């Protein structure tokens, strides 16, 4: 028996559009080849930024983009990426294969990318190898409206107006690649650095502390205990959490797997909910008023890299399984939308669980991209109260809920109901009772395929793509839905 009850007139938290955010690091082919091809490239571009990628990401209303890392951020010095390109230094990307970084993509290029995408920039500053002075200068360069030397340098480099920056990260994974610090040491450094993250003119920065990896809750405890002061000096506005469905064992593969690995992947995906709850419990203890937001600014599936590619470039394919990873994770974020203010999929292009893959002038949209498309209507909508009873999906003595569901609505507009069927073998029938609205029509789209391993390739870029869904019928006070095995469905009910 699979049954959903939706209270269409009982709105809960707003699902911020920023839960649908992205992350682009100087890693492998994410920035170079992925976003940036250079002004002289035969690949269609605007001021060096790939037009096809911009068009694809605009279609899913990308709300924000985190940059320049990741681990790269704590070795990045912003002055390397400004001024005439020929004079920019050639530096070594120590975290990602020691490749030489020519710094042709710097602040101005990143801000141009965000403007072309129509999204908010989220910059991660350098704590690991940087100084408070460097961070102070960086923010002045970008946002100071007056007649200072740094603001004038920005003008000389082609940007007269100050930029607006809403989101500023103070380091990344400072317990790991960002300095291997103890939480107490990072908390002290954070207190010092954040003082120099200044608001100029009417720019208002959300200060984001680099938080912990999924299961490690102690860093959250220390930050909330030692930095946050209720109603206080606004030293911390958000802290971050990273969670990867990390399956790098060599017997895992992004495209060659059986049902056992399908199951394990989805099981690990759902574990994010436990970790989020643990971090939120600590935050609720210190901050019941929810002044500090939680930001999951790196998430996604991490498999061994595609054979034949540079292992330091973290290039992996993306199958129908990744569509389920995305759908389930986004539903978890919705559940905690009163505390989670942002999330960033890792990473946008050609790295880890990418939205798009590129090869020369060719580009393909991954199954993950299509989930962001199907779920687009949740952005800035009100999450609706939803109750789900469902059968379990079992394998080898373990089981998971067979279905995941989330519903939202903007005002009195249509209800968007998104559903995932985790079971790769069995279609499921479910009833959906709608309370608080009289529905007169339903339409939908579905993402599925014959094989769990189905994916898009440059020769067959549309093997997995959404099609119209005919399996939902209105009747009584709700819907009856027949959901195919291993599928993601989006229904619009009005
Ligand atoms: O996304 C790849 C890497 O994963 C990031 O650079 C780092 O923050 C995390 O460990």
PDB file of C-alpha atoms in Angstrom, residues 210-493:
ATOM      1  CA  UNK A 210      33.634  26.293   6.712  1.00  0.00           C
ATOM      2  CA  UNK A 211      31.923  23.453   8.474  1.00  0.00           C
ATOM      3  CA  UNK A 212      32.469  19.755   8.698  1.00  0.00           C
ATOM      4  CA  UNK A 213      32.179  16.619   6.594  1.00  0.00           C
ATOM      5  CA  UNK A 214      28.870  14.764   7.086  1.00  0.00           C
ATOM      6  CA  UNK A 215      29.396  12.619  10.206  1.00  0.00           C
ATOM      7  CA  UNK A 216      31.735  14.986  12.037  1.00  0.00           C
ATOM      8  CA  UNK A 217      29.528  17.114  14.183  1.00  0.00           C
ATOM      9  CA  UNK A 218      32.145  18.406  16.616  1.00  0.00           C
ATOM     10  CA  UNK A 219      33.154  21.319  14.363  1.00  0.00           C
ATOM     11  CA  UNK A 220      29.539  22.498  14.275  1.00  0.00           C
ATOM     12  CA  UNK A 221      29.448  22.300  18.063  1.00  0.00           C
ATOM     13  CA  UNK A 222      32.619  24.403  18.401  1.00  0.00           C
ATOM     14  CA  UNK A 223      31.515  27.033  15.881  1.00  0.00           C
ATOM     15  CA  UNK A 224      28.102  27.419  17.459  1.00  0.00           C
ATOM     16  CA  UNK A 225      29.542  27.468  20.972  1.00  0.00           C
ATOM     17  CA  UNK A 226      32.553  29.705  20.384  1.00  0.00           C
ATOM     18  CA  UNK A 227      31.547  32.007  17.534  1.00  0.00           C
ATOM     19  CA  UNK A 228      27.783  32.436  17.494  1.00  0.00           C
ATOM     20  CA  UNK A 229      26.249  34.899  19.952  1.00  0.00           C
ATOM     21  CA  UNK A 230      22.437  35.105  19.936  1.00  0.00           C
ATOM     22  CA  UNK A 231      21.318  38.441  18.519  1.00  0.00           C
ATOM     23  CA  UNK A 232      24.959  39.428  18.779  1.00  0.00           C
ATOM     24  CA  UNK A 233      27.545  40.936  16.479  1.00  0.00           C
ATOM     25  CA  UNK A 234      26.593  38.995  13.414  1.00  0.00           C
ATOM     26  CA  UNK A 235      29.933  37.191  13.324  1.00  0.00           C
ATOM     27  CA  UNK A 236      28.506  34.100  11.636  1.00  0.00           C
ATOM     28  CA  UNK A 237      25.480  33.942   9.361  1.00  0.00           C
ATOM     29  CA  UNK A 238      25.836  30.385   8.140  1.00  0.00           C
ATOM     30  CA  UNK A 239      28.021  27.338   8.454  1.00  0.00           C
ATOM     31  CA  UNK A 240      28.633  24.704   5.874  1.00  0.00           C
ATOM     32  CA  UNK A 241      28.458  20.946   5.715  1.00  0.00           C
ATOM     33  CA  UNK A 242      29.841  18.685   2.998  1.00  0.00           C
ATOM     34  CA  UNK A 243      28.389  15.307   2.188  1.00  0.00           C
ATOM     35  CA  UNK A 244      29.483  13.028  -0.616  1.00  0.00           C
ATOM     36  CA  UNK A 245      28.021   9.668  -1.525  1.00  0.00           C
ATOM     37  CA  UNK A 246      31.605   8.521  -1.569  1.00  0.00           C
ATOM     38  CA  UNK A 247      32.047   5.228  -3.412  1.00  0.00           C
ATOM     39  CA  UNK A 248      35.612   5.372  -4.622  1.00  0.00           C
ATOM     40  CA  UNK A 249      36.422   1.723  -3.979  1.00  0.00           C
ATOM     41  CA  UNK A 250      37.770   0.315  -7.199  1.00  0.00           C
ATOM     42  CA  UNK A 251      34.902  -2.131  -7.570  1.00  0.00           C
ATOM     43  CA  UNK A 252      32.559   0.825  -7.916  1.00  0.00           C
ATOM     44  CA  UNK A 253      32.052   2.486 -11.245  1.00  0.00           C
ATOM     45  CA  UNK A 254      29.916   5.375 -12.426  1.00  0.00           C
ATOM     46  CA  UNK A 255      28.427   3.308 -15.254  1.00  0.00           C
ATOM     47  CA  UNK A 256      29.084  -0.384 -14.641  1.00  0.00           C
ATOM     48  CA  UNK A 257      27.188  -1.620 -11.623  1.00  0.00           C
ATOM     49  CA  UNK A 258      24.530  -4.055 -10.535  1.00  0.00           C
ATOM     50  CA  UNK A 259      21.599  -3.824  -8.175  1.00  0.00           C
ATOM     51  CA  UNK A 260      23.755  -4.234  -5.055  1.00  0.00           C
ATOM     52  CA  UNK A 261      25.659  -1.058  -5.921  1.00  0.00           C
ATOM     53  CA  UNK A 262      22.459   0.725  -6.934  1.00  0.00           C
ATOM     54  CA  UNK A 263      21.077  -0.102  -3.497  1.00  0.00           C
ATOM     55  CA  UNK A 264      24.235   0.918  -1.621  1.00  0.00           C
ATOM     56  CA  UNK A 265      24.366   4.225  -3.483  1.00  0.00           C
ATOM     57  CA  UNK A 266      20.788   5.120  -2.609  1.00  0.00           C
ATOM     58  CA  UNK A 267      21.255   3.949   0.970  1.00  0.00           C
ATOM     59  CA  UNK A 268      24.274   6.240   1.373  1.00  0.00           C
ATOM     60  CA  UNK A 269      22.351   9.037  -0.303  1.00  0.00           C
ATOM     61  CA  UNK A 270      19.588   8.854   2.281  1.00  0.00           C
ATOM     62  CA  UNK A 271      22.126   8.889   5.123  1.00  0.00           C
ATOM     63  CA  UNK A 272      22.564  12.600   4.488  1.00  0.00           C
ATOM     64  CA  UNK A 273      19.289  13.072   6.319  1.00  0.00           C
ATOM     65  CA  UNK A 274      20.749  11.623   9.560  1.00  0.00           C
ATOM     66  CA  UNK A 275      23.809  13.843   9.363  1.00  0.00           C
ATOM     67  CA  UNK A 276      21.791  16.949   8.617  1.00  0.00           C
ATOM     68  CA  UNK A 277      19.542  16.191  11.587  1.00  0.00           C
ATOM     69  CA  UNK A 278      22.562  15.833  13.880  1.00  0.00           C
ATOM     70  CA  UNK A 279      24.060  19.152  12.773  1.00  0.00           C
ATOM     71  CA  UNK A 280      20.688  20.856  13.032  1.00  0.00           C
ATOM     72  CA  UNK A 281      20.158  19.476  16.544  1.00  0.00           C
ATOM     73  CA  UNK A 282      23.353  21.210  17.660  1.00  0.00           C
ATOM     74  CA  UNK A 283      22.410  24.409  15.866  1.00  0.00           C
ATOM     75  CA  UNK A 284      18.937  24.319  17.416  1.00  0.00           C
ATOM     76  CA  UNK A 285      20.454  23.966  20.877  1.00  0.00           C
ATOM     77  CA  UNK A 286      22.558  27.131  20.532  1.00  0.00           C
ATOM     78  CA  UNK A 287      20.327  28.988  18.098  1.00  0.00           C
ATOM     79  CA  UNK A 288      16.654  28.072  18.466  1.00  0.00           C
ATOM     80  CA  UNK A 289      15.726  31.277  16.637  1.00  0.00           C
ATOM     81  CA  UNK A 290      17.481  29.907  13.536  1.00  0.00           C
ATOM     82  CA  UNK A 291      19.654  32.964  12.955  1.00  0.00           C
ATOM     83  CA  UNK A 292      22.459  30.842  11.505  1.00  0.00           C
ATOM     84  CA  UNK A 293      21.756  28.994   8.283  1.00  0.00           C
ATOM     85  CA  UNK A 294      23.091  25.578   7.325  1.00  0.00           C
ATOM     86  CA  UNK A 295      24.653  25.414   3.873  1.00  0.00           C
ATOM     87  CA  UNK A 296      25.421  22.069   2.247  1.00  0.00           C
ATOM     88  CA  UNK A 297      27.881  23.625  -0.131  1.00  0.00           C
ATOM     89  CA  UNK A 298      29.271  20.372  -1.517  1.00  0.00           C
ATOM     90  CA  UNK A 299      27.151  17.313  -2.146  1.00  0.00           C
ATOM     91  CA  UNK A 300      26.804  14.567  -4.720  1.00  0.00           C
ATOM     92  CA  UNK A 301      28.043  11.142  -5.783  1.00  0.00           C
ATOM     93  CA  UNK A 302      31.783  10.517  -6.003  1.00  0.00           C
ATOM     94  CA  UNK A 303      32.822   7.403  -7.950  1.00  0.00           C
ATOM     95  CA  UNK A 304      36.186   6.330  -9.338  1.00  0.00           C
ATOM     96  CA  UNK A 305      37.061   8.533 -12.330  1.00  0.00           C
ATOM     97  CA  UNK A 306      36.283   7.386 -15.861  1.00  0.00           C
ATOM     98  CA  UNK A 307      38.945   4.958 -17.056  1.00  0.00           C
ATOM     99  CA  UNK A 308      41.493   6.648 -19.276  1.00  0.00           C
ATOM    100  CA  UNK A 309      41.019  10.100 -17.749  1.00  0.00           C
ATOM    101  CA  UNK A 310      43.398  11.927 -15.397  1.00  0.00           C
ATOM    102  CA  UNK A 311      42.427  10.580 -11.944  1.00  0.00           C
ATOM    103  CA  UNK A 312      43.096  13.997 -10.381  1.00  0.00           C
ATOM    104  CA  UNK A 313      40.410  15.519 -12.624  1.00  0.00           C
ATOM    105  CA  UNK A 314      37.514  13.610 -11.011  1.00  0.00           C
ATOM    106  CA  UNK A 315      35.671  13.211 -14.308  1.00  0.00           C
ATOM    107  CA  UNK A 316      32.806  10.739 -14.028  1.00  0.00           C
ATOM    108  CA  UNK A 317      29.788   9.754 -16.079  1.00  0.00           C
ATOM    109  CA  UNK A 318      26.280  10.187 -14.763  1.00  0.00           C
ATOM    110  CA  UNK A 319      23.516   7.597 -15.010  1.00  0.00           C
ATOM    111  CA  UNK A 320      19.891   7.180 -14.072  1.00  0.00           C
ATOM    112  CA  UNK A 321      21.218   6.210 -10.609  1.00  0.00           C
ATOM    113  CA  UNK A 322      22.566   9.758 -10.234  1.00  0.00           C
ATOM    114  CA  UNK A 323      19.153  11.128 -11.097  1.00  0.00           C
ATOM    115  CA  UNK A 324      17.827   9.221  -8.077  1.00  0.00           C
ATOM    116  CA  UNK A 325      20.723  10.509  -5.929  1.00  0.00           C
ATOM    117  CA  UNK A 326      19.787  14.061  -6.922  1.00  0.00           C
ATOM    118  CA  UNK A 327      16.046  13.619  -6.442  1.00  0.00           C
ATOM    119  CA  UNK A 328      16.381  11.990  -3.016  1.00  0.00           C
ATOM    120  CA  UNK A 329      18.894  14.574  -1.790  1.00  0.00           C
ATOM    121  CA  UNK A 330      16.846  17.542  -2.944  1.00  0.00           C
ATOM    122  CA  UNK A 331      13.828  16.080  -1.152  1.00  0.00           C
ATOM    123  CA  UNK A 332      15.876  15.845   2.055  1.00  0.00           C
ATOM    124  CA  UNK A 333      16.883  19.490   1.672  1.00  0.00           C
ATOM    125  CA  UNK A 334      13.213  20.442   1.311  1.00  0.00           C
ATOM    126  CA  UNK A 335      12.463  18.676   4.606  1.00  0.00           C
ATOM    127  CA  UNK A 336      14.929  20.932   6.392  1.00  0.00           C
ATOM    128  CA  UNK A 337      14.212  24.099   4.454  1.00  0.00           C
ATOM    129  CA  UNK A 338      13.658  26.055   7.657  1.00  0.00           C
ATOM    130  CA  UNK A 339      17.379  25.687   8.492  1.00  0.00           C
ATOM    131  CA  UNK A 340      19.131  24.884   5.200  1.00  0.00           C
ATOM    132  CA  UNK A 341      19.549  28.135   3.328  1.00  0.00           C
ATOM    133  CA  UNK A 342      21.708  26.939   0.465  1.00  0.00           C
ATOM    134  CA  UNK A 343      23.131  23.819  -1.152  1.00  0.00           C
ATOM    135  CA  UNK A 344      25.647  23.386  -3.953  1.00  0.00           C
ATOM    136  CA  UNK A 345      25.952  20.319  -6.119  1.00  0.00           C
ATOM    137  CA  UNK A 346      29.533  19.205  -6.733  1.00  0.00           C
ATOM    138  CA  UNK A 347      30.295  20.090  -9.421  1.00  0.00           C
ATOM    139  CA  UNK A 348      28.650  21.936 -12.258  1.00  0.00           C
ATOM    140  CA  UNK A 349      30.655  20.804 -15.301  1.00  0.00           C
ATOM    141  CA  UNK A 350      32.875  17.772 -16.029  1.00  0.00           C
ATOM    142  CA  UNK A 351      33.636  17.029 -12.355  1.00  0.00           C
ATOM    143  CA  UNK A 352      31.955  14.528  -9.997  1.00  0.00           C
ATOM    144  CA  UNK A 353      28.132  14.575 -10.220  1.00  0.00           C
ATOM    145  CA  UNK A 354      28.033  17.079 -13.026  1.00  0.00           C
ATOM    146  CA  UNK A 355      25.071  18.822 -14.581  1.00  0.00           C
ATOM    147  CA  UNK A 356      26.717  18.975 -17.983  1.00  0.00           C
ATOM    148  CA  UNK A 357      29.650  17.230 -19.630  1.00  0.00           C
ATOM    149  CA  UNK A 358      31.682  18.697 -22.450  1.00  0.00           C
ATOM    150  CA  UNK A 359      34.049  17.235 -25.017  1.00  0.00           C
ATOM    151  CA  UNK A 360      35.536  19.799 -27.375  1.00  0.00           C
ATOM    152  CA  UNK A 361      32.621  21.647 -28.887  1.00  0.00           C
ATOM    153  CA  UNK A 362      30.106  19.003 -27.795  1.00  0.00           C
ATOM    154  CA  UNK A 363      28.037  19.227 -24.628  1.00  0.00           C
ATOM    155  CA  UNK A 364      25.530  16.856 -23.056  1.00  0.00           C
ATOM    156  CA  UNK A 365      22.997  17.210 -20.271  1.00  0.00           C
ATOM    157  CA  UNK A 366      23.230  14.529 -17.595  1.00  0.00           C
ATOM    158  CA  UNK A 367      20.321  12.736 -15.867  1.00  0.00           C
ATOM    159  CA  UNK A 368      21.160  14.901 -12.825  1.00  0.00           C
ATOM    160  CA  UNK A 369      20.560  18.017 -14.911  1.00  0.00           C
ATOM    161  CA  UNK A 370      17.143  16.718 -15.885  1.00  0.00           C
ATOM    162  CA  UNK A 371      16.171  16.289 -12.231  1.00  0.00           C
ATOM    163  CA  UNK A 372      17.079  19.920 -11.550  1.00  0.00           C
ATOM    164  CA  UNK A 373      14.856  20.760 -14.495  1.00  0.00           C
ATOM    165  CA  UNK A 374      11.930  18.613 -13.293  1.00  0.00           C
ATOM    166  CA  UNK A 375      12.222  20.091  -9.785  1.00  0.00           C
ATOM    167  CA  UNK A 376      12.655  23.697 -10.911  1.00  0.00           C
ATOM    168  CA  UNK A 377       9.188  24.742  -9.748  1.00  0.00           C
ATOM    169  CA  UNK A 378      10.156  24.028  -6.120  1.00  0.00           C
ATOM    170  CA  UNK A 379      12.521  27.013  -6.137  1.00  0.00           C
ATOM    171  CA  UNK A 380      11.143  29.667  -3.769  1.00  0.00           C
ATOM    172  CA  UNK A 381       7.880  27.746  -3.361  1.00  0.00           C
ATOM    173  CA  UNK A 382       6.296  26.888  -0.028  1.00  0.00           C
ATOM    174  CA  UNK A 383       6.819  23.318   1.054  1.00  0.00           C
ATOM    175  CA  UNK A 384       3.494  21.623   1.731  1.00  0.00           C
ATOM    176  CA  UNK A 385       2.704  19.287   4.597  1.00  0.00           C
ATOM    177  CA  UNK A 386       2.918  15.787   3.152  1.00  0.00           C
ATOM    178  CA  UNK A 387       2.430  12.383   4.720  1.00  0.00           C
ATOM    179  CA  UNK A 388       3.811   9.305   2.965  1.00  0.00           C
ATOM    180  CA  UNK A 389       3.185   5.625   3.750  1.00  0.00           C
ATOM    181  CA  UNK A 390       5.034   3.341   1.400  1.00  0.00           C
ATOM    182  CA  UNK A 391       6.291  -0.169   0.855  1.00  0.00           C
ATOM    183  CA  UNK A 392       9.961  -0.894   1.410  1.00  0.00           C
ATOM    184  CA  UNK A 393      12.476  -1.639  -1.315  1.00  0.00           C
ATOM    185  CA  UNK A 394      14.475  -4.618  -0.040  1.00  0.00           C
ATOM    186  CA  UNK A 395      17.696  -6.247  -1.134  1.00  0.00           C
ATOM    187  CA  UNK A 396      19.934  -8.732   0.644  1.00  0.00           C
ATOM    188  CA  UNK A 397      18.211  -8.387   4.003  1.00  0.00           C
ATOM    189  CA  UNK A 398      18.301  -4.583   3.977  1.00  0.00           C
ATOM    190  CA  UNK A 399      15.572  -2.197   3.012  1.00  0.00           C
ATOM    191  CA  UNK A 400      14.894   1.419   2.150  1.00  0.00           C
ATOM    192  CA  UNK A 401      11.647   3.345   1.738  1.00  0.00           C
ATOM    193  CA  UNK A 402      10.458   2.500  -1.776  1.00  0.00           C
ATOM    194  CA  UNK A 403       9.278   6.029  -2.564  1.00  0.00           C
ATOM    195  CA  UNK A 404      10.379   9.548  -1.801  1.00  0.00           C
ATOM    196  CA  UNK A 405       8.031  12.500  -2.276  1.00  0.00           C
ATOM    197  CA  UNK A 406       7.901  16.257  -1.814  1.00  0.00           C
ATOM    198  CA  UNK A 407       5.274  18.860  -2.669  1.00  0.00           C
ATOM    199  CA  UNK A 408       5.292  22.629  -2.878  1.00  0.00           C
ATOM    200  CA  UNK A 409       3.153  25.490  -4.060  1.00  0.00           C
ATOM    201  CA  UNK A 410       3.551  29.158  -4.841  1.00  0.00           C
ATOM    202  CA  UNK A 411       0.582  31.001  -3.303  1.00  0.00           C
ATOM    203  CA  UNK A 412      -2.653  29.545  -4.643  1.00  0.00           C
ATOM    204  CA  UNK A 413      -0.911  28.289  -7.783  1.00  0.00           C
ATOM    205  CA  UNK A 414      -0.525  24.687  -8.925  1.00  0.00           C
ATOM    206  CA  UNK A 415       0.985  22.077  -6.632  1.00  0.00           C
ATOM    207  CA  UNK A 416       4.279  20.570  -7.769  1.00  0.00           C
ATOM    208  CA  UNK A 417       4.608  16.988  -6.530  1.00  0.00           C
ATOM    209  CA  UNK A 418       7.915  15.256  -7.202  1.00  0.00           C
ATOM    210  CA  UNK A 419       8.387  11.541  -6.657  1.00  0.00           C
ATOM    211  CA  UNK A 420      11.216   9.030  -6.808  1.00  0.00           C
ATOM    212  CA  UNK A 421      10.692   5.274  -7.146  1.00  0.00           C
ATOM    213  CA  UNK A 422      13.869   3.731  -5.731  1.00  0.00           C
ATOM    214  CA  UNK A 423      12.992   0.181  -6.732  1.00  0.00           C
ATOM    215  CA  UNK A 424      14.736  -0.697 -10.007  1.00  0.00           C
ATOM    216  CA  UNK A 425      12.477  -3.725 -10.633  1.00  0.00           C
ATOM    217  CA  UNK A 426       8.923  -2.879  -9.669  1.00  0.00           C
ATOM    218  CA  UNK A 427       6.380  -0.337 -10.844  1.00  0.00           C
ATOM    219  CA  UNK A 428       4.363   0.989  -7.939  1.00  0.00           C
ATOM    220  CA  UNK A 429       0.782   2.136  -7.580  1.00  0.00           C
ATOM    221  CA  UNK A 430       0.126   4.962  -5.224  1.00  0.00           C
ATOM    222  CA  UNK A 431      -2.831   7.001  -4.214  1.00  0.00           C
ATOM    223  CA  UNK A 432      -2.471  10.668  -3.443  1.00  0.00           C
ATOM    224  CA  UNK A 433      -5.138  12.332  -1.356  1.00  0.00           C
ATOM    225  CA  UNK A 434      -5.287  16.090  -1.838  1.00  0.00           C
ATOM    226  CA  UNK A 435      -6.642  18.090   1.052  1.00  0.00           C
ATOM    227  CA  UNK A 436      -7.296  21.808   0.920  1.00  0.00           C
ATOM    228  CA  UNK A 437      -7.687  22.077  -2.837  1.00  0.00           C
ATOM    229  CA  UNK A 438     -10.065  20.890  -5.522  1.00  0.00           C
ATOM    230  CA  UNK A 439      -7.882  19.660  -8.353  1.00  0.00           C
ATOM    231  CA  UNK A 440      -9.119  19.819 -11.917  1.00  0.00           C
ATOM    232  CA  UNK A 441      -6.097  18.763 -13.926  1.00  0.00           C
ATOM    233  CA  UNK A 442      -2.792  16.961 -13.645  1.00  0.00           C
ATOM    234  CA  UNK A 443       0.127  16.791 -16.025  1.00  0.00           C
ATOM    235  CA  UNK A 444       3.571  15.405 -15.586  1.00  0.00           C
ATOM    236  CA  UNK A 445       7.010  14.495 -16.829  1.00  0.00           C
ATOM    237  CA  UNK A 446       9.087  11.437 -16.073  1.00  0.00           C
ATOM    238  CA  UNK A 447      12.767  10.541 -16.176  1.00  0.00           C
ATOM    239  CA  UNK A 448      13.481   6.837 -16.474  1.00  0.00           C
ATOM    240  CA  UNK A 449      15.188   4.285 -18.722  1.00  0.00           C
ATOM    241  CA  UNK A 450      15.279   0.552 -19.360  1.00  0.00           C
ATOM    242  CA  UNK A 451      18.601   0.105 -17.579  1.00  0.00           C
ATOM    243  CA  UNK A 452      19.822   1.376 -14.207  1.00  0.00           C
ATOM    244  CA  UNK A 453      23.097   2.231 -15.906  1.00  0.00           C
ATOM    245  CA  UNK A 454      21.525   4.265 -18.720  1.00  0.00           C
ATOM    246  CA  UNK A 455      23.418   7.478 -19.424  1.00  0.00           C
ATOM    247  CA  UNK A 456      23.944  10.079 -22.088  1.00  0.00           C
ATOM    248  CA  UNK A 457      27.011  10.008 -24.292  1.00  0.00           C
ATOM    249  CA  UNK A 458      28.310  12.500 -26.811  1.00  0.00           C
ATOM    250  CA  UNK A 459      27.135  10.160 -29.581  1.00  0.00           C
ATOM    251  CA  UNK A 460      23.775   9.535 -27.932  1.00  0.00           C
ATOM    252  CA  UNK A 461      23.086  12.610 -25.798  1.00  0.00           C
ATOM    253  CA  UNK A 462      19.372  11.963 -25.339  1.00  0.00           C
ATOM    254  CA  UNK A 463      19.368   8.379 -24.087  1.00  0.00           C
ATOM    255  CA  UNK A 464      18.013   9.612 -20.744  1.00  0.00           C
ATOM    256  CA  UNK A 465      15.738  12.624 -20.911  1.00  0.00           C
ATOM    257  CA  UNK A 466      12.336  13.580 -19.505  1.00  0.00           C
ATOM    258  CA  UNK A 467       9.189  12.700 -21.436  1.00  0.00           C
ATOM    259  CA  UNK A 468       5.499  13.332 -20.806  1.00  0.00           C
ATOM    260  CA  UNK A 469       4.090  11.191 -18.022  1.00  0.00           C
ATOM    261  CA  UNK A 470       0.632   9.693 -18.535  1.00  0.00           C
ATOM    262  CA  UNK A 471       0.488   7.583 -15.379  1.00  0.00           C
ATOM    263  CA  UNK A 472      -1.440   9.971 -13.106  1.00  0.00           C
ATOM    264  CA  UNK A 473      -5.259  10.157 -13.049  1.00  0.00           C
ATOM    265  CA  UNK A 474      -7.559  12.482 -11.139  1.00  0.00           C
ATOM    266  CA  UNK A 475     -10.386  10.843  -9.234  1.00  0.00           C
ATOM    267  CA  UNK A 476     -12.256  11.206  -5.940  1.00  0.00           C
ATOM    268  CA  UNK A 477     -10.374  13.700  -3.822  1.00  0.00           C
ATOM    269  CA  UNK A 478      -6.989  13.047  -5.295  1.00  0.00           C
ATOM    270  CA  UNK A 479      -4.878  11.119  -7.750  1.00  0.00           C
ATOM    271  CA  UNK A 480      -3.952   7.590  -8.576  1.00  0.00           C
ATOM    272  CA  UNK A 481      -0.443   7.245  -9.887  1.00  0.00           C
ATOM    273  CA  UNK A 482       1.366   4.324 -11.471  1.00  0.00           C
ATOM    274  CA  UNK A 483       5.072   4.993 -11.173  1.00  0.00           C
ATOM    275  CA  UNK A 484       7.466   2.957 -13.269  1.00  0.00           C
ATOM    276  CA  UNK A 485      10.451   1.289 -11.617  1.00  0.00           C
ATOM    277  CA  UNK A 486      13.596   3.443 -11.123  1.00  0.00           C
ATOM    278  CA  UNK A 487      12.013   6.716 -12.062  1.00  0.00           C
ATOM    279  CA  UNK A 488      11.734  10.353 -11.092  1.00  0.00           C
ATOM    280  CA  UNK A 489       8.387  12.011 -11.774  1.00  0.00           C
ATOM    281  CA  UNK A 490       7.198  15.618 -11.515  1.00  0.00           C
ATOM    282  CA  UNK A 491       3.449  16.281 -11.441  1.00  0.00           C
ATOM    283  CA  UNK A 492       1.773  19.644 -11.775  1.00  0.00           C
ATOM    284  CA  UNK A 493      -1.648  19.583 -10.150  1.00  0.00           C
TER     285      UNK A 493
END
